[in-house]
Coordinates of C-alpha atoms in Angstrom, one line a residue:
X27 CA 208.5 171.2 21.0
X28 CA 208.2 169.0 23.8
X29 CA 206.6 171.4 26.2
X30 CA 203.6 172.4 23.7
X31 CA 202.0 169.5 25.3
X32 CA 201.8 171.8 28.5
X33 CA 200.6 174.9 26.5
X34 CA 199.1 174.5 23.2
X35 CA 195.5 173.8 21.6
X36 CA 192.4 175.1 23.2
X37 CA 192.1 172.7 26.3
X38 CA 195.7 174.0 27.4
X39 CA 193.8 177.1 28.7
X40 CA 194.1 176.4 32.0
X41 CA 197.5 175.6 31.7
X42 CA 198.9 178.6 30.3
X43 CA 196.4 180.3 32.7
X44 CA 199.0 178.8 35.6
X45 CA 202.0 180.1 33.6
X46 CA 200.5 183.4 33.6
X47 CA 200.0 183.0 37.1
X48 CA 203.8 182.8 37.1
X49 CA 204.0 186.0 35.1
X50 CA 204.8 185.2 31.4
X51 CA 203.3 186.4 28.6
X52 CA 201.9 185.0 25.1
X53 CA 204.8 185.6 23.4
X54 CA 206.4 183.4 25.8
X55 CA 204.3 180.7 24.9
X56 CA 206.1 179.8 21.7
X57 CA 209.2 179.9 22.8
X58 CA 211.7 177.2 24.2
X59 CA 211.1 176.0 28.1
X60 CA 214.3 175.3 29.7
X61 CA 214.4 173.9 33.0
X62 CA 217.5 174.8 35.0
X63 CA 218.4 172.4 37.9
X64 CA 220.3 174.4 40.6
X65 CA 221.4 172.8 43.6
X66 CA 222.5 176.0 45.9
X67 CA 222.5 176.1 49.2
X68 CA 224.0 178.2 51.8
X69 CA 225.4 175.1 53.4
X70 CA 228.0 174.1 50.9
X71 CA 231.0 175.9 50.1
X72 CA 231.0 174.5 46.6
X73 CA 227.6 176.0 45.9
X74 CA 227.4 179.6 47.2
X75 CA 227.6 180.6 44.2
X76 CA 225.5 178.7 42.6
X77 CA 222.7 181.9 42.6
X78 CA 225.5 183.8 40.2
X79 CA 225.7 181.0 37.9
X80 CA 222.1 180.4 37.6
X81 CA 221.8 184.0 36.8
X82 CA 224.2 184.1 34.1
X83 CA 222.7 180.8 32.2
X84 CA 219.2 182.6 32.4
X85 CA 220.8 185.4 30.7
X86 CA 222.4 182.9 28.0
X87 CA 218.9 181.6 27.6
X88 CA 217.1 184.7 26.9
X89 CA 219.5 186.2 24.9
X90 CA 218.9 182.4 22.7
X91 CA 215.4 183.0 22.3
X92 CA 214.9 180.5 25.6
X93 CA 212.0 180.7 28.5
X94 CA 214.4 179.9 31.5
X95 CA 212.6 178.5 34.6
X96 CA 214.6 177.1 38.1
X97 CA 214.3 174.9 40.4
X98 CA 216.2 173.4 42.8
X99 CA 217.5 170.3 44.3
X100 CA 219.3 168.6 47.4
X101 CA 223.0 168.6 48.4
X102 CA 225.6 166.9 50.7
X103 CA 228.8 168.4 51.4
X104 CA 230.9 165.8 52.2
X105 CA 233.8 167.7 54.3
X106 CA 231.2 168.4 56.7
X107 CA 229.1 165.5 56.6
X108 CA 232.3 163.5 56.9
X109 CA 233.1 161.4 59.8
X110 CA 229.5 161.5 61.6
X111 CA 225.8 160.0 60.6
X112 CA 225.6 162.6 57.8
X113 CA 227.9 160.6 55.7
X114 CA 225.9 157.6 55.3
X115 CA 223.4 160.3 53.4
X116 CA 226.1 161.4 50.6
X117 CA 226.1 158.9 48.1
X118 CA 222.2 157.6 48.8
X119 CA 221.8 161.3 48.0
X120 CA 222.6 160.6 44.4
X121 CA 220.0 159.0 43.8
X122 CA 217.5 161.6 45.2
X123 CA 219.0 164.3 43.2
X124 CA 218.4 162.3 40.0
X125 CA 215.1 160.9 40.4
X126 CA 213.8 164.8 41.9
X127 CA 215.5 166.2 38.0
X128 CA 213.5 163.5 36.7
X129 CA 210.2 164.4 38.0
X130 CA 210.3 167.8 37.6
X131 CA 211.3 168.0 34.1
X132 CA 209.2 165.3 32.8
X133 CA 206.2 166.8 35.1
X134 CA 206.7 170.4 33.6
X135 CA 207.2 168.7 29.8
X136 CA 210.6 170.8 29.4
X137 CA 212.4 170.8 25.9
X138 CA 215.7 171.1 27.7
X139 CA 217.5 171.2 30.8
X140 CA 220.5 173.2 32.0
X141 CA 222.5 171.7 34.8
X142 CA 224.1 173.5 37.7
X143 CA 225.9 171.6 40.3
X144 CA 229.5 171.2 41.9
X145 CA 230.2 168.7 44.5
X146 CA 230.9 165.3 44.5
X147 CA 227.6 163.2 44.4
X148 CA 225.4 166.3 42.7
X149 CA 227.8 166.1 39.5
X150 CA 226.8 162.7 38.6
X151 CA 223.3 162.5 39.9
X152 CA 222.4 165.6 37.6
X153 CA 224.3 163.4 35.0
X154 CA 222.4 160.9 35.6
X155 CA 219.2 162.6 35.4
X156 CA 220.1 163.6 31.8
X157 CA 220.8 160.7 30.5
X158 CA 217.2 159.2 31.9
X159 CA 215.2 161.9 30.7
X160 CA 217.2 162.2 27.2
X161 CA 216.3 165.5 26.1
X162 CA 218.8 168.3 25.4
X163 CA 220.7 169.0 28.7
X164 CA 224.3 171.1 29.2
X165 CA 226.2 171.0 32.2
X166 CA 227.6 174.2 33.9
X167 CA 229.6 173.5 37.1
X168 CA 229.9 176.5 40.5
X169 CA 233.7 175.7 39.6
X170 CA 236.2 174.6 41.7
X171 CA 238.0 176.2 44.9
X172 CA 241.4 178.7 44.6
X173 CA 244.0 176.8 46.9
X174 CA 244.9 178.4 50.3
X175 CA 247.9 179.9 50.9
X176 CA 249.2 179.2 55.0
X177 CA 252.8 180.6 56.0
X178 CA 253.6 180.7 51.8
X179 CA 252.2 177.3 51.1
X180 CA 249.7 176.3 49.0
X181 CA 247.4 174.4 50.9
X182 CA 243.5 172.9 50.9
X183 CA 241.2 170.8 52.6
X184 CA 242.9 167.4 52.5
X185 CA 245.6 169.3 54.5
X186 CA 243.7 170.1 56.9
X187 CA 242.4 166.5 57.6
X188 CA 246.0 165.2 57.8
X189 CA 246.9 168.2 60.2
X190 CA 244.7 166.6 62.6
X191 CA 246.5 163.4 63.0
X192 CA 249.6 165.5 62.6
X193 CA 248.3 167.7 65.8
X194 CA 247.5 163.7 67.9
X195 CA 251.1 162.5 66.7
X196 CA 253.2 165.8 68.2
X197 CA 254.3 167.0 64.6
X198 CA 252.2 169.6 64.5
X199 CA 250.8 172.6 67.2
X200 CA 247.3 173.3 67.2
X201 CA 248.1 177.0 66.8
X202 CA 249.6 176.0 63.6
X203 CA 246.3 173.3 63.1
X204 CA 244.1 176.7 63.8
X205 CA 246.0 178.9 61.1
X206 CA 245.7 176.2 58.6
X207 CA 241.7 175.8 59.2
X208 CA 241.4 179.5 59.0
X209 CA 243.7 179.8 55.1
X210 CA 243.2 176.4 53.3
X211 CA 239.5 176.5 52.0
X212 CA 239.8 180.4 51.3
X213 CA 237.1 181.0 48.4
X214 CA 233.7 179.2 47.4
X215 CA 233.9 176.6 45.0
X216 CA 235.0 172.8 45.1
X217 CA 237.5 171.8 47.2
X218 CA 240.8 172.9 45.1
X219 CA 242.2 169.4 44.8
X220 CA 241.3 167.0 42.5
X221 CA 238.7 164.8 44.8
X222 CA 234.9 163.5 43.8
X223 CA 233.7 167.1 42.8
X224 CA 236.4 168.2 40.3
X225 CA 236.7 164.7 38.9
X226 CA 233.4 164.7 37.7
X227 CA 233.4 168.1 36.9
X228 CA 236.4 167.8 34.5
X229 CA 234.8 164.2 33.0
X230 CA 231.8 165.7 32.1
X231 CA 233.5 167.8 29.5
X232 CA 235.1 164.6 28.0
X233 CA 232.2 163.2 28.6
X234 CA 230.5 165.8 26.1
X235 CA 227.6 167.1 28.5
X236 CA 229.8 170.3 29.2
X237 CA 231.3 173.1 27.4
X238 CA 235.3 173.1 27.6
X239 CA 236.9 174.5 30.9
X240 CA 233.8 173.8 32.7
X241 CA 235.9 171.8 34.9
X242 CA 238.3 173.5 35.7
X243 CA 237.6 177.8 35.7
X244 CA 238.3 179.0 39.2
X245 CA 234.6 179.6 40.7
X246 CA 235.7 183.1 41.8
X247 CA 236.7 184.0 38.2
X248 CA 234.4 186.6 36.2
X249 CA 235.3 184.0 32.9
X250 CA 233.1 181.0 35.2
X251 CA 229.9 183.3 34.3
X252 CA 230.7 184.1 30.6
X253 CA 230.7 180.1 30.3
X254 CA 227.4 180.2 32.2
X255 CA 225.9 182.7 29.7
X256 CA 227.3 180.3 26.9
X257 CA 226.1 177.4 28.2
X258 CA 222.6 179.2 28.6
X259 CA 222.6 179.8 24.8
X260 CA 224.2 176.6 23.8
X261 CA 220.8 174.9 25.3
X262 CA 218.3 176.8 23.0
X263 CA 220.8 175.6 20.1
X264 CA 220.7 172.1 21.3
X265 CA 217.0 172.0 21.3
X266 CA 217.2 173.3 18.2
X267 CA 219.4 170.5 16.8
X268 CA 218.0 168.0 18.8
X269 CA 220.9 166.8 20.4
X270 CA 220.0 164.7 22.8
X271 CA 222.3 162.7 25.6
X272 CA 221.6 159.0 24.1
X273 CA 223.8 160.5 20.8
X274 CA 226.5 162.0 23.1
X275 CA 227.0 159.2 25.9
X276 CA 228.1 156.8 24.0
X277 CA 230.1 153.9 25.1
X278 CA 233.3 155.3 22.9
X279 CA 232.7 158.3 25.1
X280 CA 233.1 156.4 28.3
X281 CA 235.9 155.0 27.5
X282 CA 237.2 158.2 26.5
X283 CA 235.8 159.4 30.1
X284 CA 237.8 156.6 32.0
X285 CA 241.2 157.2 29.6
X286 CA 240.9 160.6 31.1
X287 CA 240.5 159.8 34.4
X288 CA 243.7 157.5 34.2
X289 CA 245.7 160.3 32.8
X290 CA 244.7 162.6 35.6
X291 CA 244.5 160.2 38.3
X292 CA 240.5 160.7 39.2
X293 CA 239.2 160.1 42.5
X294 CA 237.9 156.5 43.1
X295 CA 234.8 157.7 43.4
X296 CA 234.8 158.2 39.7
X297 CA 234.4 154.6 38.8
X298 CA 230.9 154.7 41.3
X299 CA 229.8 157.4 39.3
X300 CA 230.5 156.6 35.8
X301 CA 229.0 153.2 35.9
X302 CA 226.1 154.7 37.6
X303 CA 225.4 157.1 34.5
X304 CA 226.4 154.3 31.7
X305 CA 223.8 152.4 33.2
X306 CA 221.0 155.2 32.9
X307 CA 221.9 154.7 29.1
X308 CA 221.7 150.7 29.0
X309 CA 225.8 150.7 28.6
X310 CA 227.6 148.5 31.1
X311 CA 230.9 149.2 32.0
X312 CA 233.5 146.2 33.0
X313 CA 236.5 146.3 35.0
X314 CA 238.4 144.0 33.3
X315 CA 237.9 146.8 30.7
X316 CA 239.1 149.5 32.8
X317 CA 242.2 147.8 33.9
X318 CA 243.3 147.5 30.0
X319 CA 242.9 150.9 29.9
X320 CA 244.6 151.7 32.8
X321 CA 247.2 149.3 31.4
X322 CA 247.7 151.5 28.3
X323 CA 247.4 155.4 29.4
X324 CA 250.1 157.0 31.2
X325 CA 249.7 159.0 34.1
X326 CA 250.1 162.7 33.2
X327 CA 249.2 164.5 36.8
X328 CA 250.1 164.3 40.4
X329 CA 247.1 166.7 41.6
X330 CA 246.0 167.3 45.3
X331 CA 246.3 165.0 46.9
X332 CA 248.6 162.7 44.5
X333 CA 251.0 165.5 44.3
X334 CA 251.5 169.5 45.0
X335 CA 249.5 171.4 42.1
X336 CA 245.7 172.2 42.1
X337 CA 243.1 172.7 40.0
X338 CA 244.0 176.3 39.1
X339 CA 247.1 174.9 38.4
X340 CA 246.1 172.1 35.6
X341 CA 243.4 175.4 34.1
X342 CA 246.5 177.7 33.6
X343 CA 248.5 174.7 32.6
X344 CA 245.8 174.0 29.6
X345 CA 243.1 172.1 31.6
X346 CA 241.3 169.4 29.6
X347 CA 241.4 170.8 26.5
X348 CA 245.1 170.6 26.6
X349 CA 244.7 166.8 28.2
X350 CA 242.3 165.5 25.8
X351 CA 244.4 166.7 22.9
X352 CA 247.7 164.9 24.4
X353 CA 245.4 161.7 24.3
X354 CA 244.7 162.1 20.6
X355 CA 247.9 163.0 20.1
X356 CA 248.5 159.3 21.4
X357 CA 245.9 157.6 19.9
X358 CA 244.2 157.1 23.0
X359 CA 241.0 158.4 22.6
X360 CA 238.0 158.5 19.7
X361 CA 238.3 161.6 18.5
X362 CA 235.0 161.7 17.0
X363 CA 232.5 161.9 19.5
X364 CA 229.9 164.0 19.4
X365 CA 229.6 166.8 22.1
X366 CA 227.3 169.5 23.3
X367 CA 229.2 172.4 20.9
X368 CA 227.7 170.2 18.3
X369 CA 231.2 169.5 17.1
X370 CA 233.4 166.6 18.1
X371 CA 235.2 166.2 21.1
X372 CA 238.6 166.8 19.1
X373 CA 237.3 169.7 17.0
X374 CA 236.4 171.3 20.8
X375 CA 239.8 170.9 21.7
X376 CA 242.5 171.1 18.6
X377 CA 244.1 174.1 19.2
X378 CA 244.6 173.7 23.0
X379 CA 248.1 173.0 24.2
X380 CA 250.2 171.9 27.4
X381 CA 250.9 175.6 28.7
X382 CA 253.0 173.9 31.9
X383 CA 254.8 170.6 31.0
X384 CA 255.7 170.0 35.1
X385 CA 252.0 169.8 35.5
X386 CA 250.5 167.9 33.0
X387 CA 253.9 166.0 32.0
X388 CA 252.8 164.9 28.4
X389 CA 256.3 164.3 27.5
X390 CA 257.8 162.6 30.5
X391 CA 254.5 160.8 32.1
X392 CA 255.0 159.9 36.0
X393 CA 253.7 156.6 34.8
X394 CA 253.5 155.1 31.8
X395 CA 249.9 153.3 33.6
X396 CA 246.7 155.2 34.6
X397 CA 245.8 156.6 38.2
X398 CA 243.7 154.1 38.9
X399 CA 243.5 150.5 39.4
X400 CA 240.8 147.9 39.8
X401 CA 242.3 145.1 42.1
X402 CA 240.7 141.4 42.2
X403 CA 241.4 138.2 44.0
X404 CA 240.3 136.0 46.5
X405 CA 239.5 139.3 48.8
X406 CA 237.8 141.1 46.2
X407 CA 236.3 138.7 43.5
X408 CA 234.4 141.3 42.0
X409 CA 236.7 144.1 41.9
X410 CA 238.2 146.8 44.2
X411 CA 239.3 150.3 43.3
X412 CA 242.6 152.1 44.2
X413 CA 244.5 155.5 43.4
X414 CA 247.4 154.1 42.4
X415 CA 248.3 157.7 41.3
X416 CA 248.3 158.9 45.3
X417 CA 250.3 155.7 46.6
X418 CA 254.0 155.8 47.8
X419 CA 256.1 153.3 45.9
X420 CA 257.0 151.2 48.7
X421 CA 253.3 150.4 49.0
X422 CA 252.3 149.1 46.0
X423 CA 253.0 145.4 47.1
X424 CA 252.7 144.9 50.5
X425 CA 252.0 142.2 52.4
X426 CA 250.9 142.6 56.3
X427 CA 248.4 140.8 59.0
X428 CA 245.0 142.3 58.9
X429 CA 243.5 144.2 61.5
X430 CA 239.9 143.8 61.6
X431 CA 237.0 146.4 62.5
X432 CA 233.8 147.2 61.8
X433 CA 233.3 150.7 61.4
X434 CA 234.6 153.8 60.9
X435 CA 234.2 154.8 64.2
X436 CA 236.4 151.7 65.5
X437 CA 238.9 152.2 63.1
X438 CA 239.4 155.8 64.4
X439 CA 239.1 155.4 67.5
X440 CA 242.0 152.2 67.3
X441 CA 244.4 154.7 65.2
X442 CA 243.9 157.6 67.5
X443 CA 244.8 155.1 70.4
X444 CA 248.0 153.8 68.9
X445 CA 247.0 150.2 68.2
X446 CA 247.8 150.6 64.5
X447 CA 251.5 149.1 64.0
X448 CA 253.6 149.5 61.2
X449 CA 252.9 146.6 58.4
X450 CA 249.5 146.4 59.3
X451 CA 246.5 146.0 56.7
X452 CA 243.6 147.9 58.6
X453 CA 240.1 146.3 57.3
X454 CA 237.1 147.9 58.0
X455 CA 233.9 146.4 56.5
X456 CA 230.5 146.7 57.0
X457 CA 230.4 150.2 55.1
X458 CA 229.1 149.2 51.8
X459 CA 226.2 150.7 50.0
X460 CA 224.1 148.0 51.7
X461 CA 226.0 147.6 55.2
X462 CA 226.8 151.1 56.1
X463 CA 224.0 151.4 54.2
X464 CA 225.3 154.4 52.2
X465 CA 229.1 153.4 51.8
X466 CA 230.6 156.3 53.9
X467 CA 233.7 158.2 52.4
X468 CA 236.7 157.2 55.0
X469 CA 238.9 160.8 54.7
X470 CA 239.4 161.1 58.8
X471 CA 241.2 157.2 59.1
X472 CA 243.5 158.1 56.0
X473 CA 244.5 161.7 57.0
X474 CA 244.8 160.4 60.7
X475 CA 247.4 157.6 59.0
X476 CA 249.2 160.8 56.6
X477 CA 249.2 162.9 59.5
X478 CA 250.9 160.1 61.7
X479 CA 253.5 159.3 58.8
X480 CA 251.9 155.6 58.4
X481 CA 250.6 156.4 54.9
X482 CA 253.6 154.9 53.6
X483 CA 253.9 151.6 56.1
X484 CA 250.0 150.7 56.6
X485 CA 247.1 149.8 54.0
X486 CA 243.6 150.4 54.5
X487 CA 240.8 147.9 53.0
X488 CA 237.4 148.6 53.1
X489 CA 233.3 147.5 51.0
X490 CA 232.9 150.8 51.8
X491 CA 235.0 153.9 49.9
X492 CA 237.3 156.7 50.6
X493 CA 237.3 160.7 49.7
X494 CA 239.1 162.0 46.8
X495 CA 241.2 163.8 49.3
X496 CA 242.5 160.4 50.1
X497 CA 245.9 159.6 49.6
X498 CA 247.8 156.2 50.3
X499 CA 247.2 152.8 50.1
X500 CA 243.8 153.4 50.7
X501 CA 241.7 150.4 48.4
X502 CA 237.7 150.6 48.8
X503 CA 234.6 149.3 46.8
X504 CA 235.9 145.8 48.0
X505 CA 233.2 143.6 46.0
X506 CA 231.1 141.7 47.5
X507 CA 230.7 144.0 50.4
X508 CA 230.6 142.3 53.8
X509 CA 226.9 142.5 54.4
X510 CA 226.4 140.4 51.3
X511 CA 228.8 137.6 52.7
X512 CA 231.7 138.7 50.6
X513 CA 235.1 137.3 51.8
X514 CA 236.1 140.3 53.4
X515 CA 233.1 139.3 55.8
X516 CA 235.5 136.2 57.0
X517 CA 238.2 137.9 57.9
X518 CA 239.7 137.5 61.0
X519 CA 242.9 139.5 63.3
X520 CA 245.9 138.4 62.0
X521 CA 245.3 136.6 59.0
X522 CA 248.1 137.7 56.1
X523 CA 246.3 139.7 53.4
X524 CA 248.4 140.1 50.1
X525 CA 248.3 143.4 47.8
X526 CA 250.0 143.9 44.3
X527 CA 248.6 147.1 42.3
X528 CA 251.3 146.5 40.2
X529 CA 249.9 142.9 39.1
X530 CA 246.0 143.8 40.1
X531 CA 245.6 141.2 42.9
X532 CA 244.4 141.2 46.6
X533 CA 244.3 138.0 48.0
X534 CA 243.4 136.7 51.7
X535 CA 246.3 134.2 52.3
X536 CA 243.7 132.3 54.0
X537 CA 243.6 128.4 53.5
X538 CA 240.6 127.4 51.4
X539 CA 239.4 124.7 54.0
X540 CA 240.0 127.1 56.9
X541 CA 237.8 129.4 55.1
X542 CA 235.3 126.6 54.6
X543 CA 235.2 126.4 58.7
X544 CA 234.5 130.3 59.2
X545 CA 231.2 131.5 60.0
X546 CA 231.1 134.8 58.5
X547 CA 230.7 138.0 60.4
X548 CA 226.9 139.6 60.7
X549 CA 226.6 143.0 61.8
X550 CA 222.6 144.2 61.8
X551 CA 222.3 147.9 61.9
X552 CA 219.1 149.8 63.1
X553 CA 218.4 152.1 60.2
X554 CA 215.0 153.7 59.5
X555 CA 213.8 156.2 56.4
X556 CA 215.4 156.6 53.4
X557 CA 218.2 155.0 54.6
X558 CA 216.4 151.5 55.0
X559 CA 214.9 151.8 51.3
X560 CA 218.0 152.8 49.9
X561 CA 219.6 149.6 51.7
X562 CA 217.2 147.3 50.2
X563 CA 217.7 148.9 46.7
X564 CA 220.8 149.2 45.9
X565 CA 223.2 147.1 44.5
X566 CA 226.8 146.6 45.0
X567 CA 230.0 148.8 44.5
X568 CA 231.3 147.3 41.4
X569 CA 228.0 148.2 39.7
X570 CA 228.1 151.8 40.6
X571 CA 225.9 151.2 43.5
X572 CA 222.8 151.5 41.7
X573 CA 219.3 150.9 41.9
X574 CA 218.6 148.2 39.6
X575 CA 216.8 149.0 36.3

C-alpha cells in the first residue's frame, strides 16, 4: 500500500507515534488510509451538508475494512460572490482547491481519496486533483437543490436574478421580488437548475469518477447518504483493484463527457472545466472536435434555465443512467469505458430507462444538435462558447452594432440606465482569466436583460464567461481575451458584429485595413495577492484556463 511508506519498518516509529497521537491503534496500521477531501462550509448553501455526507462515506469506509481521515478545502459560492470583487476569486479558486488535494494527499502518502464537493468550481478542481495525483479516488457530490415553489410555481435562483431586472423594468413589485427571495432556494444543496454545479456533478458519473445518480439525488433525500456509504466502500474496493483515474479518464471518456453535455445542454462553464481536467491527464481537447459532436447529438433537455424542469425532475425522470443509455442506444457513446463500479459505463447503466419522455425527450429531441456550441471567426479566432440550448430562436443569427464596455460594472450600470436598445450586441471585455484576472461569471447583466424582456432582441459578448443560470444569447470564453490583444480588444461603438450559431461563426464586420489602423484597447488593473499570480499564470479560455504544465 501506498501509505506503508508513512508507517511501516522500524524507522516509521515516530510516525505511527504521530498517528497514535491522533488516536488509532495498531490494528489500524495495516489497514487502508483514505483521505477524504470535504469542502463544507457554513457559507455555501450547496455545502451545508457536506458534514452528513462526510459522515456517511466514513461509515462506507469502515464497514470496507478502510482508515477514513478528513480534511478540508476552500469554496466560492458563486450566487453570492456574484456581481462584486468576490467573483474574480471563483474560478482562480479552482486551482487552489486542486493543488491544496494534491498536497495533502501526496504529503500524508494516502492509498485513496474520496471526494466530497458540490458547487461549481469545487466539482472540477477535486476532479482535477484526482487525476494529478492518480491514485484510487470516487466522487460523492452534497447533491443538488429541491426547486422552490412561489404562488404554485416552481421556481430557483436564476429566477430570482431575472426578478430583479423585472422589479427596475415595472413588471414586477418588489413585494412579489421579496416572496420570491424568501421560496426559490428552499433546501441546501446546488442550485436546482442545471448551472456549473450540477453539470459537473452529473459529468462526473459519465465521466466514471462517480457512482450513478451521484448527480442528480436531491441533497435532502435520505438515498444521497446511502450513496455516500457506497461510495465509502467502493474506495477500499478500488484500492484493492487498483483502479486508478489515468485507466478511467480516458479520452473515449471525454468525449463521452461532452456527448453528454450536448444532450443535456451543460452550462458553458463545462467546456472550462473539462479541458482543465483532460489536461491534468496529458489529453487535449479541441473545439473543432466538440462542434462535430455537437453536430451529431441531439438535444434531449430544456433544464433550468433552458426550459421549466429541474434537477429533481431529470432524477425521477431517470437521471443519467437513463441519458447515457439513450446515447448507446444511438450509437453515440463508447460503451466500454471503464468506471469506478469496476464495470463499464454501459454495464452501470443497462437497465435504466426514460421514466418521463417530456423531460428527457429521447424520442422527439428539441434538437437534433447539442446544447452547446463553440463559435469562431474573425471576433473569436480561437473559439467562443454558447448555450445554444438556452437561446430564443430568433437569436441564433443576429446581426446588430456593438456596444462597447469594459466591465461588468459598466455594463450594468448602462442596462439599468436604459442605454441598451433593441438590436444591440453589448461587448464587455477585459474579464478574461487574465484581464479580469479571474474571468468573472456575468449572471446580473443577463437576468437584468431576461428580466427587461431583451433576452430575445440583445446579445451579449464577452473574454470573460457567464453563470449556468444564464439564459440567452449570452456567448463568453471569447478567445483571445482582450488583455492578450485579441480582436475583441479593437472593437469600437457601433461597429456591426455578425452571429450565426447555427453555422458556428462570429465575425466583426470590420474592414481588414480599418482594423490595421486601430490601436487596440489597454485596460491595466491594480491587482495584488493571489490574484496577480494567478494573472500571470494562467492561460487562456479555450484552454480551460489553466496553468500551464
Amino acid at each position: 500500500m501506498r501509505s506503508d511508506a508513512a508507517r511501516k519498518g522500524l524507522e516509521k516509529a515516530p510516525h505511527r507515534s504521530l498517528f497514535k497521537a491522533l488516536g488509532f491503534i495498531d490494528e489500524e496500521m495495516n489497514k487502508p488510509l483514505i483521505g477524504i477531501a470535504s469542502s463544507y462550509s457554513e457559507i455555501i448553501p450547496g455545502h451545508m451538508n457536506l458534514d452528513k455526507v462526510v459522515q456517511a462515506v466514513k461509515d462506507g469506509v469502515r464497514m470496507a475494512g478502510g482508515v477514513p481521515v478528513t480534511f478540508g478545502t476552500i469554496g466560492v459560492c458563486d450566487g453570492i460572490s456574484m456581481n462584486h470583487t468576490g467573483m474574480s476569486y471563483s474560478l482562480p479558486s479552482r486551482q487552489l482547491i486542486a493543488d491544496s488535494i494534491e498536497i495533502v494527499a501526496s504529503a500524508h502518502a494516502f492509498d485513496g481519496i474520496v471526494l466530497v464537493p458540490n458547487c461549481d468550481k469545487v466539482v472540477p478542481g477535486m476532479m482535477m486533483a484526482a487525476a494529478r495525483l492518480d491514485i484510487p479516488a470516487i466522487v460523492i457530490s452534497g447533491g443538488p437543490m429541491l426547486a422552490g415553489n412561489t404562488c404554485g410555481k416552481p421556481t430557483d435562483l436564476s429566477g430570482v436574478f431575472e426578478a430583479v431586472g423585472a422589479v427596475k423594468a415595472g413588471k414586477m413589485t418588489e413585494e412579489e421580488l421579496g416572496e420570491l427571495e424568501d421560496t426559490a432556494c428552499p433546501t441546501c444543496g446546488s442550485c436546482s437548475g442545471m448551472y456549473t454545479a450540477n453539470s459537473m456533478n452529473c459529468l462526473s458519473e459519465v465521466l466514471g469518477l462517480a457512482l450513478p445518480y451521484n448527480g442528480t439525488i436531491p441533497a435532502v433525500y435520505s438515498e444521497r447518504m446511502r450513496l455516500a456509504k457506497k461510495s465509502g466502500m467502493k474506495i477500499v474496493d478500488l484500492i484493492k483493484e487498483d483502479i486508478t483515474p489515468s485507466k478511467i479518464l480516458t479520452e473515449d471518456a471525454f468525449m463521452n463527457a461532452i456527448t453528454a453535455d450536448m444532450a443535456l445542454g451543460c452550462s458553458t462553464n463545462s467546456l472550462l472545466h473539462l479541458p482543465a481536467i483532460a489536461n491534468e491527464v496529458g489529453i487535449s481537447i479541441d473545439f473543432d472536435r466538440v462542434n462535430e459532436i455537437s453536430a451529431r447529438t441531439p438535444d434531449f433537455c430544456k433544464l433550468s434555465p433552458a426550459g421549466h424542469h429541474h434537477i429533481e425532475d431529470f432524477h425521477f425522470a431517470g437521471g443519467i443512467p437513463a441519458l447515457i443509455n439513450s446515447l448507446v442506444d444511438k450509437e453515440l457513446i463508447n460503451r466500454d469505458c471503464l468506471t469506478v463500479t469496476g464495470k463499464t459505463v454501459y454495464e452501470n447503466v443497462k437497465n435504466a430507462k426514460v421514466r418521463n419522455n417530456d423531460v428527457i425527450r429521447y424520442d422527439h429531441p428539441y434538437s437534433p444538435t447539442g446544447g452547446l456550441v463553440v463559435l469562431k471567426g474573425s471576433l473569436a479566432p480561437d473559439g467562443a462558447v454558447v448555450k445554444k440550448a438556452a437561446v430564443a430562436p430568433e437569436m441564433l443569427q443576429h446581426k446588430g452594432p456593438a456596444r462597447v464596455y469594459d466591465s461588468e460594472e459598466e455594463v450594468s450600470k448602462a442596462i439599468l440606465g436604459g442605454e441598451i436598445n433593441h438590436g444591440d450586441v453589448v461587448v464587455i471585455r477585459f474579464e478574461g482569466p487574465k484581464g479580469g484576472p479571474g474571468m468573472r461569471e456575468m449572471l446580473s447583466p443577463t437576468s437584468l436583460l431576461a428580466g427587461m424582456g431583451m433576452d430575445k432582441t440583445v446579445a451579449l459578448i464577452t473574454d470573460g464567461r457567464f453563470s449556468g443560470a444564464t439564459r440567452g444569447a449570452s456567448i463568453g470564453h471569447v478567445s483571445p481575451e482582450a488583455a492578450l490583444g485579441g480582436p475583441i480588444a479593437y472593437v469600437q461603438e457601433g461597429d456591426i458584429i455578425e452571429i450565426d450559431m447555427d453555422k458556428k461563426t462570429l465575425n466583426l464586420l470590420v474592414d481588414e485595413e480599418e482594423l490595421k489602423k486601430r490601436v487596440p484597447k489597454t485596460k491595466e488593473k491594480k491587482v495584488s495577492g493571489y490574484l496577480k499570480r494567478y494573472a500571470k499564470g494562467v492561460s487562456s479560455a479555450d484552454k480551460g484556463a489553466i496553468f500551464e504544465r
